[in-house]
XYZ file of N, CA and C in Angstrom:
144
model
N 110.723 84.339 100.690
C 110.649 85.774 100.708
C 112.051 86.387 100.615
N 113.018 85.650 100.855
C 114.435 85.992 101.333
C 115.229 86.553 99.371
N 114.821 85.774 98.901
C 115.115 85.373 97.335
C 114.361 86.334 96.447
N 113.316 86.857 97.269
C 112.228 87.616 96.147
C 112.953 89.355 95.903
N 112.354 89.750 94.675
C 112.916 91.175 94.792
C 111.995 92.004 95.694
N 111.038 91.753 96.310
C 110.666 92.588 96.785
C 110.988 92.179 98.763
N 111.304 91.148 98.928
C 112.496 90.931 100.074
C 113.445 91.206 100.229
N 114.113 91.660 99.058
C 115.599 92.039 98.807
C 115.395 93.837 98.746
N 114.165 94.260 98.833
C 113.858 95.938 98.516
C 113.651 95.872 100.087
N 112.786 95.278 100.759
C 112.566 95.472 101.999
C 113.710 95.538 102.991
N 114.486 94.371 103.108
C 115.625 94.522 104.049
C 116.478 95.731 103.518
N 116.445 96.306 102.082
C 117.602 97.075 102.438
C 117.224 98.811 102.573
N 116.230 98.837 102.282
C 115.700 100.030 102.991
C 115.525 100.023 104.211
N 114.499 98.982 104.712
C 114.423 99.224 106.580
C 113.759 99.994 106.757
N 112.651 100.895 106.199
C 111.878 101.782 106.468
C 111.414 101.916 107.595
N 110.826 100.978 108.571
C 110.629 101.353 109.334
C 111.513 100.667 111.006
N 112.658 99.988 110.615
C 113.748 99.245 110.983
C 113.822 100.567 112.224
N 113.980 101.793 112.255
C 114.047 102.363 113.258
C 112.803 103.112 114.613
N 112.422 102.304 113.976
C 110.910 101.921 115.045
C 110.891 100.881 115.776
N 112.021 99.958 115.148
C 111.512 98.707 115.919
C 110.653 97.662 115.019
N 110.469 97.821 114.190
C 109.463 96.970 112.852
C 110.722 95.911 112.221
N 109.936 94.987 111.890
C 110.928 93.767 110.872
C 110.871 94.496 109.254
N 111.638 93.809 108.590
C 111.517 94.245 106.931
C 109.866 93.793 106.360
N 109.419 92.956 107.267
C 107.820 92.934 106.886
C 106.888 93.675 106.613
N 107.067 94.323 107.417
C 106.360 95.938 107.730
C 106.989 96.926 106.893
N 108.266 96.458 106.478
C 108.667 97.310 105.064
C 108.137 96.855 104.142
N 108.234 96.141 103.592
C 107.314 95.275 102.429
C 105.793 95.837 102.335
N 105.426 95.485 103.348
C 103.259 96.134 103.644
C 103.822 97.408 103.121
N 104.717 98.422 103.764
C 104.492 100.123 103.587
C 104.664 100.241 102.495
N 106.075 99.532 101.611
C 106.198 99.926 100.597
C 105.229 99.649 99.150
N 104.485 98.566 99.466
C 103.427 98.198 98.602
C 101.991 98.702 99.048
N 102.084 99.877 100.054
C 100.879 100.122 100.189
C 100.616 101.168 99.238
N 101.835 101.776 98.985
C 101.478 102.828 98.432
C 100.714 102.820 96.741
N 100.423 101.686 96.594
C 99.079 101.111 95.202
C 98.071 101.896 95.692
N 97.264 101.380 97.535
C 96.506 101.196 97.762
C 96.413 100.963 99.500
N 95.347 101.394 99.967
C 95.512 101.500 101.587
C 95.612 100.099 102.067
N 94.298 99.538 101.337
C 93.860 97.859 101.389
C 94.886 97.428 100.902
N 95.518 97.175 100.561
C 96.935 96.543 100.079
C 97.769 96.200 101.372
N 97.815 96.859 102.257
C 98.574 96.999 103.828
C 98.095 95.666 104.408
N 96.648 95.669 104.462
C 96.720 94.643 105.306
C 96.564 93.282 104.851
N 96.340 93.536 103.669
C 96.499 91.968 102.677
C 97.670 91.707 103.035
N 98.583 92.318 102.728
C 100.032 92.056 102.653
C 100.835 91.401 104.023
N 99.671 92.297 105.054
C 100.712 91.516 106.375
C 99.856 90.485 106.513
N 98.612 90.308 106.348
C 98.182 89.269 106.350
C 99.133 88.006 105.675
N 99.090 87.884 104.367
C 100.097 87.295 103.914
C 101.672 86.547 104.208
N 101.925 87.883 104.718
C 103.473 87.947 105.519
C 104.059 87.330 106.649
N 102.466 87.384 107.365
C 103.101 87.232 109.218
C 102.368 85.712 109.089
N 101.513 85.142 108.249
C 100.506 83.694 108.827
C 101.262 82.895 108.434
């Protein structure tokens, strides 16, 4: 994930980095915006 462009979009935004969230949870937000269902595929994906 570290290598991917969309790991490399996540850490450097940080979207939600001031909440207290990992770049994971940047990744889900920023690809949710396709689709709501997209969110939790994604952390699904992310966190297992």
């Amino acid at each position: 994930m570290q290598n991917s462009y969309i790991g490399m979009i996540g850490k450097t935004i940080g979207l939600c980095s001031t909440s207290g969230y990992d770049s994971k949870i940047s990744i889900a937000v920023l690809t949710s915006f396709a689709a709501r269902e997209v969110f939790v595929g994604n952390l699904a994906t992310l966190l297992i």
